[in-house]
Amino acid sequence: MLSVHTSPLHQPGTGDAGGMNVYIVELAKRLAALGIEVEIFTRATSAGLPPSVALAPGVLVRHVTAGPYEGLAKEDLPAQLCAFTHGVTRAWAGHRAGHYDLLHSHYWLSGHVGRLAAERWGVPLVHTMHTMAKVKNASLARDDTPEPELRVRGETHVVRAADRLIANTDTEAAQLLRHYDADDGRIAVVHPGVDLERFRPDPSGVPAGRAVARRSLGLPQDAFVVLFAGRIQPLKAPDVLLHSVAGLLRERPWLRERILVPVVGGPSGSGPAEPEGLQKLAARLGIADVVLFRPPVAQDRLADWYRAASVLVMPSYSESFGLVAVEAQACGTPVIAAEVGGLPVAVRDGVSGVLVPGHDPVDYARALCRFADVPALSAEMGTAAARHARRFGWDTAAAATAEAYAAALRERHLHR
């Protein structure tokens, strides 16, 4: 596997680490359990990192030196792809012929390296886009920076070179066909998974998971907790949530006594939406007293935040799938999400949560009203949400991915 711009060892929710990190780690571990040995090549971001780290039995992370260790933005990484490719091919040269059977690249930067390495090694290339420039540019948040033409051209080359493209949803598959003229016969739709042992309503079999989680986090038991979890960037639209909360409190000022809005995540991406900017926005809107800014947390602690919430709000402008939404639902928490990308698959509208067309804060405030006015709705939808999330186990995702690998290998052998 190739993951150039973010390491699977990094904390999700910081920098460029997010759902893709979780995806790579969990998929690799489940593939290893199926007997597929996985080596993940990623860029070294510190001089003190060992050349390789065992992530799990059968999963090895290899650090490749490519450019300066620190201070290199994602936008600067294309200039380092030759160095990264050289590092990958050097590792290959140290093995017997045929050591690697297949390459799986993640995100377009890795895809560029993957297509060169796959051609040199004579192995199939499987690629997962995770996000697409043309899709993001078609639905930019205000003040966000468009993806550059370099990325669009790079993605086009990767789509043409890949033996298999793994799309998260049917919607993403359709976007590959529409925007990149992909070969329909080379696309496999595989829903990402969720760790159903870690993300569940009642950890360790303890009843009343929400009450336990709130005690653990120091939150009032009777609070109406509206959670945002994820990287703080315009794409994720945390400002839409703050505006909707301000509108809700104008309509129902008595809610101020019991509403809490935790924002759990770190800055990422382009645009001005860093924590300081959001804090200033909360102050301007007059809701600074109800918004709690918290840094990114480890997965087990994140599960506590999910369980503690009355509802999770995900007003993103673009999501290839929306792992956060599925994780929250697996913990028994309903989700209010934008009706974009893969979120209509991740969230079952009217059953496990509410889908909102567009990004008007008024619409999100209206959805929040439903949960604020009828407290029992959170528990009712939460039960359905946990049931819905059980469809998305990582074991299922890994098995389907292994099938895509096998198909790519069969076609490559037939071609030979």
Short mmCIF file of C-alpha atoms in Angstrom, two decimals:
data_model
loop_
_atom_site.label_atom_id
_atom_site.label_comp_id
_atom_site.label_asym_id
_atom_site.label_seq_id
_atom_site.Cartn_x
_atom_site.Cartn_y
_atom_site.Cartn_z
CA MET A 1 0.00 0.00 0.00
CA LEU A 2 1.10 3.56 -0.71
CA SER A 3 0.10 6.54 1.46
CA VAL A 4 2.36 9.44 0.54
CA HIS A 5 0.85 12.47 2.21
CA THR A 6 -0.30 11.09 5.55
CA SER A 7 1.04 8.30 7.72
CA PRO A 8 -1.26 5.58 9.06
CA LEU A 9 0.59 6.10 12.36
CA HIS A 10 -0.60 9.71 12.69
CA GLN A 11 -3.47 10.74 14.98
CA PRO A 12 -6.71 11.13 12.95
CA GLY A 13 -8.13 14.65 13.19
CA THR A 14 -4.74 16.38 13.04
CA GLY A 15 -3.16 17.95 9.97
CA ASP A 16 -4.05 15.87 6.92
CA ALA A 17 -4.79 12.77 8.98
CA GLY A 18 -8.44 11.79 8.93
CA GLY A 19 -10.76 9.08 7.67
CA MET A 20 -8.19 7.86 5.16
CA ASN A 21 -5.78 7.01 7.99
CA VAL A 22 -8.46 4.96 9.74
CA TYR A 23 -9.36 3.32 6.41
CA ILE A 24 -5.78 2.23 5.66
CA VAL A 25 -5.03 0.97 9.17
CA GLU A 26 -8.24 -1.02 9.61
CA LEU A 27 -8.25 -2.39 6.07
CA ALA A 28 -4.60 -3.49 6.34
CA LYS A 29 -5.21 -5.27 9.64
CA ARG A 30 -8.25 -7.12 8.30
CA LEU A 31 -6.44 -8.06 5.08
CA ALA A 32 -3.59 -9.45 7.16
CA ALA A 33 -6.12 -11.55 9.09
CA LEU A 34 -7.19 -13.00 5.71
CA GLY A 35 -3.59 -14.02 4.99
CA ILE A 36 -2.61 -11.04 2.83
CA GLU A 37 0.69 -9.61 4.04
CA VAL A 38 0.66 -5.80 3.84
CA GLU A 39 3.50 -3.28 3.69
CA ILE A 40 2.49 0.39 3.82
CA PHE A 41 4.93 2.92 2.37
CA THR A 42 4.56 6.46 3.73
CA ARG A 43 6.71 9.59 3.82
CA ALA A 44 9.01 10.03 6.81
CA THR A 45 8.11 13.19 8.74
CA SER A 46 10.85 12.99 11.36
CA ALA A 47 14.55 12.14 11.28
CA GLY A 48 14.11 9.95 14.34
CA LEU A 49 11.64 7.53 12.76
CA PRO A 50 12.81 3.93 12.31
CA PRO A 51 12.92 2.62 8.72
CA SER A 52 10.00 0.33 9.49
CA VAL A 53 7.39 -0.18 12.21
CA ALA A 54 5.23 -3.25 12.82
CA LEU A 55 1.69 -1.88 12.97
CA ALA A 56 0.04 -5.25 13.57
CA PRO A 57 0.78 -8.92 12.83
CA GLY A 58 1.27 -9.06 9.07
CA VAL A 59 1.27 -5.25 8.64
CA LEU A 60 4.52 -3.29 8.28
CA VAL A 61 4.81 0.50 7.86
CA ARG A 62 7.90 1.60 5.89
CA HIS A 63 9.15 5.19 6.16
CA VAL A 64 10.51 6.70 2.94
CA THR A 65 12.71 9.80 3.00
CA ALA A 66 11.34 12.26 0.44
CA GLY A 67 11.92 15.97 0.99
CA PRO A 68 12.29 17.80 4.31
CA TYR A 69 10.92 15.96 7.31
CA GLU A 70 8.84 18.84 8.67
CA GLY A 71 7.13 21.95 7.37
CA LEU A 72 6.17 20.44 4.01
CA ALA A 73 2.57 21.21 3.04
CA LYS A 74 0.49 18.74 1.04
CA GLU A 75 0.55 21.22 -1.85
CA ASP A 76 4.36 20.90 -1.97
CA LEU A 77 4.40 17.11 -2.12
CA PRO A 78 4.13 16.69 -5.92
CA ALA A 79 7.73 17.94 -6.16
CA GLN A 80 8.82 15.07 -3.89
CA LEU A 81 7.09 12.23 -5.75
CA CYS A 82 10.20 11.27 -7.72
CA ALA A 83 12.16 10.93 -4.47
CA PHE A 84 9.34 8.89 -2.92
CA THR A 85 9.14 6.63 -5.99
CA HIS A 86 12.90 6.09 -5.78
CA GLY A 87 12.57 5.07 -2.12
CA VAL A 88 9.80 2.61 -2.90
CA THR A 89 11.67 1.00 -5.80
CA ARG A 90 14.83 0.71 -3.66
CA ALA A 91 12.85 -1.32 -1.13
CA TRP A 92 11.57 -3.52 -3.96
CA ALA A 93 15.12 -4.05 -5.25
CA GLY A 94 16.09 -5.53 -1.88
CA HIS A 95 13.65 -8.42 -2.30
CA ARG A 96 13.53 -11.45 -4.54
CA ALA A 97 11.73 -11.05 -7.86
CA GLY A 98 7.97 -11.14 -7.44
CA HIS A 99 8.02 -10.28 -3.73
CA TYR A 100 5.12 -7.82 -4.16
CA ASP A 101 2.07 -9.22 -5.93
CA LEU A 102 0.00 -6.05 -6.10
CA LEU A 103 0.04 -2.32 -5.32
CA HIS A 104 -2.85 -0.48 -3.64
CA SER A 105 -2.46 3.31 -3.70
CA HIS A 106 -4.51 5.78 -1.66
CA TYR A 107 -5.20 9.36 -2.87
CA TRP A 108 -3.89 10.78 -6.11
CA LEU A 109 -0.33 11.49 -4.90
CA SER A 110 0.14 7.84 -4.04
CA GLY A 111 -1.54 6.86 -7.29
CA HIS A 112 1.12 8.73 -9.26
CA VAL A 113 3.84 6.72 -7.49
CA GLY A 114 1.79 3.54 -7.82
CA ARG A 115 1.38 3.71 -11.58
CA LEU A 116 5.15 4.08 -12.07
CA ALA A 117 6.04 1.32 -9.60
CA ALA A 118 3.36 -1.06 -10.89
CA GLU A 119 4.60 -0.65 -14.46
CA ARG A 120 8.19 -1.31 -13.41
CA TRP A 121 7.33 -4.34 -11.27
CA GLY A 122 4.78 -5.78 -13.68
CA VAL A 123 2.05 -6.03 -11.02
CA PRO A 124 -1.56 -4.77 -10.95
CA LEU A 125 -2.36 -1.35 -9.52
CA VAL A 126 -5.49 -0.94 -7.39
CA HIS A 127 -6.35 2.65 -6.48
CA THR A 128 -8.75 4.29 -4.02
CA MET A 129 -9.39 7.98 -4.69
CA HIS A 130 -10.76 8.90 -1.22
CA THR A 131 -11.55 12.38 -2.58
CA MET A 132 -11.61 13.80 -6.12
CA ALA A 133 -10.54 17.27 -7.24
CA LYS A 134 -13.37 17.75 -9.72
CA VAL A 135 -15.98 16.74 -7.15
CA LYS A 136 -14.52 19.02 -4.47
CA ASN A 137 -14.26 21.96 -6.86
CA ALA A 138 -17.89 21.53 -7.87
CA SER A 139 -19.03 22.12 -4.26
CA LEU A 140 -16.47 24.40 -2.64
CA ALA A 141 -17.14 25.96 0.72
CA ARG A 142 -16.98 29.74 0.96
CA ASP A 143 -13.36 30.94 1.27
CA ASP A 144 -12.02 27.48 0.42
CA THR A 145 -9.24 27.10 -2.16
CA PRO A 146 -9.98 25.14 -5.36
CA GLU A 147 -7.94 22.03 -6.06
CA PRO A 148 -5.22 22.78 -8.64
CA GLU A 149 -5.23 21.66 -12.26
CA LEU A 150 -2.10 19.62 -11.50
CA ARG A 151 -4.18 17.37 -9.25
CA VAL A 152 -6.94 17.03 -11.85
CA ARG A 153 -4.41 15.91 -14.48
CA GLY A 154 -2.74 13.58 -11.98
CA GLU A 155 -6.03 11.93 -11.05
CA THR A 156 -6.88 11.47 -14.73
CA HIS A 157 -3.59 9.64 -15.35
CA VAL A 158 -4.10 7.42 -12.29
CA VAL A 159 -7.65 6.48 -13.32
CA ARG A 160 -6.39 5.43 -16.75
CA ALA A 161 -3.49 3.41 -15.31
CA ALA A 162 -5.30 1.54 -12.54
CA ASP A 163 -6.28 -2.10 -13.06
CA ARG A 164 -8.99 -1.62 -10.43
CA LEU A 165 -10.58 1.47 -8.89
CA ILE A 166 -12.21 0.97 -5.50
CA ALA A 167 -15.11 3.38 -4.97
CA ASN A 168 -16.73 3.83 -1.57
CA THR A 169 -20.27 4.09 -2.93
CA ASP A 170 -22.28 3.86 -6.14
CA THR A 171 -22.30 7.67 -6.15
CA GLU A 172 -18.51 7.77 -6.19
CA ALA A 173 -18.44 5.16 -8.96
CA ALA A 174 -20.78 7.37 -11.01
CA GLN A 175 -18.52 10.38 -10.35
CA LEU A 176 -15.52 8.43 -11.64
CA LEU A 177 -17.42 7.66 -14.82
CA ARG A 178 -18.76 11.19 -15.28
CA HIS A 179 -15.75 13.28 -14.34
CA TYR A 180 -12.83 11.01 -15.29
CA ASP A 181 -14.22 8.76 -18.03
CA ALA A 182 -13.27 5.68 -16.02
CA ASP A 183 -13.76 2.16 -17.37
CA ASP A 184 -16.92 0.82 -15.73
CA GLY A 185 -15.52 -2.72 -15.83
CA ARG A 186 -12.57 -1.70 -13.65
CA ILE A 187 -14.61 -0.17 -10.80
CA ALA A 188 -15.41 -2.13 -7.64
CA VAL A 189 -17.76 -0.58 -5.07
CA VAL A 190 -16.65 -1.42 -1.53
CA HIS A 191 -18.18 0.39 1.44
CA PRO A 192 -15.61 1.30 4.11
CA GLY A 193 -16.08 -0.30 7.49
CA VAL A 194 -16.20 0.62 11.14
CA ASP A 195 -14.58 -1.05 14.15
CA LEU A 196 -17.72 -2.48 15.72
CA GLU A 197 -15.85 -3.61 18.84
CA ARG A 198 -14.56 -0.12 19.62
CA PHE A 199 -17.58 1.85 18.39
CA ARG A 200 -20.69 0.48 20.10
CA PRO A 201 -23.39 1.90 22.38
CA ASP A 202 -22.35 0.13 25.59
CA PRO A 203 -18.60 -0.41 26.04
CA SER A 204 -17.59 -3.55 27.92
CA GLY A 205 -21.24 -4.53 28.19
CA VAL A 206 -22.03 -1.69 30.60
CA PRO A 207 -25.66 -0.51 30.36
CA ALA A 208 -26.40 3.20 29.96
CA GLY A 209 -23.38 3.93 27.76
CA ARG A 210 -24.32 7.60 27.34
CA ALA A 211 -24.40 8.24 31.09
CA VAL A 212 -21.03 6.52 31.58
CA ALA A 213 -19.47 8.48 28.71
CA ARG A 214 -20.75 11.81 30.02
CA ARG A 215 -19.35 11.11 33.48
CA SER A 216 -16.03 10.20 31.91
CA LEU A 217 -15.94 13.46 29.92
CA GLY A 218 -17.30 15.65 32.73
CA LEU A 219 -20.49 16.56 30.85
CA PRO A 220 -23.86 17.16 32.53
CA GLN A 221 -26.19 14.18 32.35
CA ASP A 222 -29.19 16.26 31.27
CA ALA A 223 -27.39 18.35 28.60
CA PHE A 224 -28.43 18.50 24.95
CA VAL A 225 -25.02 17.67 23.42
CA VAL A 226 -24.53 18.57 19.75
CA LEU A 227 -21.20 17.13 18.57
CA PHE A 228 -18.89 18.04 15.70
CA ALA A 229 -15.94 15.66 15.23
CA GLY A 230 -13.34 15.91 12.49
CA ARG A 231 -10.70 18.06 10.91
CA ILE A 232 -11.43 21.78 11.16
CA GLN A 233 -11.45 22.99 7.58
CA PRO A 234 -13.97 24.73 5.28
CA LEU A 235 -14.81 21.44 3.56
CA LYS A 236 -16.21 20.05 6.81
CA ALA A 237 -18.29 23.22 7.43
CA PRO A 238 -18.08 23.57 11.23
CA ASP A 239 -19.11 27.22 10.73
CA VAL A 240 -22.48 26.02 9.41
CA LEU A 241 -23.04 24.20 12.69
CA LEU A 242 -22.17 27.30 14.76
CA HIS A 243 -24.55 29.47 12.73
CA SER A 244 -27.31 26.88 13.11
CA VAL A 245 -26.82 26.74 16.90
CA ALA A 246 -26.98 30.54 17.07
CA GLY A 247 -30.23 30.44 15.09
CA LEU A 248 -31.64 27.71 17.32
CA LEU A 249 -30.93 29.76 20.47
CA ARG A 250 -32.55 32.85 18.97
CA GLU A 251 -35.71 30.81 18.43
CA ARG A 252 -35.47 28.90 21.73
CA PRO A 253 -33.41 30.97 24.18
CA TRP A 254 -34.34 28.64 27.06
CA LEU A 255 -32.17 25.92 25.49
CA ARG A 256 -29.03 27.86 26.42
CA GLU A 257 -29.24 26.42 29.92
CA ARG A 258 -28.72 22.85 28.70
CA ILE A 259 -27.12 22.89 25.23
CA LEU A 260 -23.42 22.05 24.75
CA VAL A 261 -21.60 22.01 21.40
CA PRO A 262 -18.27 20.15 21.57
CA VAL A 263 -16.01 20.67 18.53
CA VAL A 264 -13.45 17.86 18.63
CA GLY A 265 -10.67 18.15 16.05
CA GLY A 266 -7.66 20.06 14.80
CA PRO A 267 -6.94 22.47 11.92
CA SER A 268 -6.41 21.12 8.42
CA GLY A 269 -6.64 22.02 4.77
CA SER A 270 -6.96 25.42 3.18
CA GLY A 271 -9.00 28.46 4.13
CA PRO A 272 -9.41 30.35 7.40
CA ALA A 273 -11.41 27.81 9.41
CA GLU A 274 -8.85 27.10 12.14
CA PRO A 275 -9.86 26.76 15.80
CA GLU A 276 -9.03 30.42 16.55
CA GLY A 277 -11.25 31.56 13.69
CA LEU A 278 -14.09 29.35 14.90
CA GLN A 279 -13.67 30.64 18.44
CA LYS A 280 -13.98 34.20 17.17
CA LEU A 281 -17.03 33.23 15.14
CA ALA A 282 -18.64 31.67 18.21
CA ALA A 283 -17.98 34.88 20.14
CA ARG A 284 -19.45 37.05 17.36
CA LEU A 285 -22.55 34.84 17.27
CA GLY A 286 -22.93 35.08 21.04
CA ILE A 287 -22.59 31.33 21.66
CA ALA A 288 -19.03 31.10 23.03
CA ASP A 289 -20.47 30.01 26.37
CA VAL A 290 -21.97 26.82 24.91
CA VAL A 291 -19.21 25.77 22.47
CA LEU A 292 -16.41 23.54 23.77
CA PHE A 293 -13.26 23.31 21.63
CA ARG A 294 -11.32 20.12 22.21
CA PRO A 295 -8.20 18.79 20.43
CA PRO A 296 -8.19 15.54 18.46
CA VAL A 297 -8.36 12.44 20.63
CA ALA A 298 -7.47 8.75 20.30
CA GLN A 299 -10.09 6.42 18.86
CA ASP A 300 -11.21 4.98 22.22
CA ARG A 301 -11.74 8.49 23.62
CA LEU A 302 -13.51 9.55 20.42
CA ALA A 303 -15.96 6.69 20.98
CA ASP A 304 -16.77 8.25 24.38
CA TRP A 305 -17.55 11.57 22.69
CA TYR A 306 -19.84 9.81 20.22
CA ARG A 307 -21.66 7.97 23.01
CA ALA A 308 -21.99 11.15 25.06
CA ALA A 309 -23.62 13.13 22.24
CA SER A 310 -27.34 13.57 21.75
CA VAL A 311 -26.67 14.02 18.03
CA LEU A 312 -23.67 14.39 15.73
CA VAL A 313 -23.79 17.08 13.03
CA MET A 314 -21.84 16.62 9.79
CA PRO A 315 -22.60 19.50 7.39
CA SER A 316 -19.71 18.72 4.98
CA TYR A 317 -19.63 20.12 1.46
CA SER A 318 -18.14 16.88 0.16
CA GLU A 319 -17.64 13.39 1.62
CA SER A 320 -16.63 10.30 -0.32
CA PHE A 321 -18.26 8.23 2.42
CA GLY A 322 -18.29 9.73 5.92
CA LEU A 323 -16.65 7.34 8.40
CA VAL A 324 -17.36 9.72 11.28
CA ALA A 325 -21.09 9.39 10.62
CA VAL A 326 -20.93 5.60 10.70
CA GLU A 327 -18.74 5.55 13.82
CA ALA A 328 -21.17 7.81 15.67
CA GLN A 329 -24.15 5.67 14.63
CA ALA A 330 -22.33 2.51 15.71
CA CYS A 331 -22.12 4.13 19.16
CA GLY A 332 -25.90 4.63 19.18
CA THR A 333 -25.89 8.33 18.25
CA PRO A 334 -28.06 9.68 15.42
CA VAL A 335 -26.54 11.96 12.79
CA ILE A 336 -27.64 15.15 11.06
CA ALA A 337 -25.66 15.24 7.81
CA ALA A 338 -25.49 17.04 4.51
CA GLU A 339 -27.04 15.12 1.65
CA VAL A 340 -23.77 14.92 -0.30
CA GLY A 341 -21.40 12.25 -1.59
CA GLY A 342 -21.56 9.00 0.35
CA LEU A 343 -23.48 10.37 3.34
CA PRO A 344 -26.87 9.17 2.00
CA VAL A 345 -25.39 5.65 2.20
CA ALA A 346 -23.79 6.19 5.60
CA VAL A 347 -26.95 7.73 7.11
CA ARG A 348 -30.43 6.30 6.60
CA ASP A 349 -32.62 9.39 6.38
CA GLY A 350 -35.47 9.44 8.86
CA VAL A 351 -34.29 6.22 10.53
CA SER A 352 -30.70 6.59 11.78
CA GLY A 353 -30.55 10.33 11.33
CA VAL A 354 -31.57 13.28 9.18
CA LEU A 355 -30.16 14.27 5.79
CA VAL A 356 -30.20 17.99 4.97
CA PRO A 357 -30.13 19.23 1.35
CA GLY A 358 -27.66 22.10 1.05
CA HIS A 359 -25.83 24.06 3.74
CA ASP A 360 -28.31 26.67 4.97
CA PRO A 361 -27.89 26.97 8.78
CA VAL A 362 -31.65 27.46 9.06
CA ASP A 363 -32.21 23.92 7.80
CA TYR A 364 -29.73 22.48 10.28
CA ALA A 365 -31.31 24.49 13.11
CA ARG A 366 -34.69 23.05 12.11
CA ALA A 367 -33.25 19.51 12.27
CA LEU A 368 -31.71 20.24 15.68
CA CYS A 369 -35.09 21.45 16.91
CA ARG A 370 -36.54 17.99 16.34
CA PHE A 371 -34.04 16.47 18.77
CA ALA A 372 -34.18 19.36 21.25
CA ASP A 373 -37.99 19.34 21.42
CA VAL A 374 -38.34 15.56 21.69
CA PRO A 375 -35.46 14.22 23.83
CA ALA A 376 -36.64 10.63 23.36
CA LEU A 377 -35.97 10.93 19.62
CA SER A 378 -32.21 10.72 20.20
CA ALA A 379 -32.51 7.35 21.96
CA GLU A 380 -35.07 6.06 19.47
CA MET A 381 -33.03 6.98 16.39
CA GLY A 382 -29.84 5.96 18.20
CA THR A 383 -31.04 2.38 18.52
CA ALA A 384 -31.83 2.31 14.80
CA ALA A 385 -28.48 3.98 14.06
CA ALA A 386 -26.51 1.25 15.86
CA ARG A 387 -28.46 -1.38 13.95
CA HIS A 388 -27.80 0.42 10.64
CA ALA A 389 -24.05 0.74 11.34
CA ARG A 390 -23.65 -3.00 11.82
CA ARG A 391 -23.86 -3.30 8.02
CA PHE A 392 -20.43 -1.68 7.75
CA GLY A 393 -17.98 -4.03 9.45
CA TRP A 394 -14.33 -3.96 8.35
CA ASP A 395 -14.29 -7.72 7.84
CA THR A 396 -16.87 -7.32 5.08
CA ALA A 397 -14.91 -4.45 3.53
CA ALA A 398 -11.65 -6.43 3.61
CA ALA A 399 -13.24 -9.49 2.00
CA ALA A 400 -14.66 -7.35 -0.84
CA THR A 401 -11.30 -5.61 -1.29
CA ALA A 402 -9.53 -8.98 -1.46
CA GLU A 403 -11.98 -9.98 -4.21
CA ALA A 404 -11.02 -6.83 -6.14
CA TYR A 405 -7.34 -7.74 -5.72
CA ALA A 406 -7.98 -11.27 -7.01
CA ALA A 407 -9.87 -9.95 -10.04
CA ALA A 408 -7.05 -7.55 -10.88
CA LEU A 409 -4.48 -10.36 -10.57
CA ARG A 410 -6.55 -12.71 -12.75
CA GLU A 411 -6.87 -10.11 -15.49
CA ARG A 412 -3.16 -9.31 -15.35
CA HIS A 413 -2.26 -13.00 -15.75
CA LEU A 414 -4.72 -13.41 -18.62
CA HIS A 415 -3.22 -10.35 -20.30
CA ARG A 416 0.24 -11.85 -20.01
#
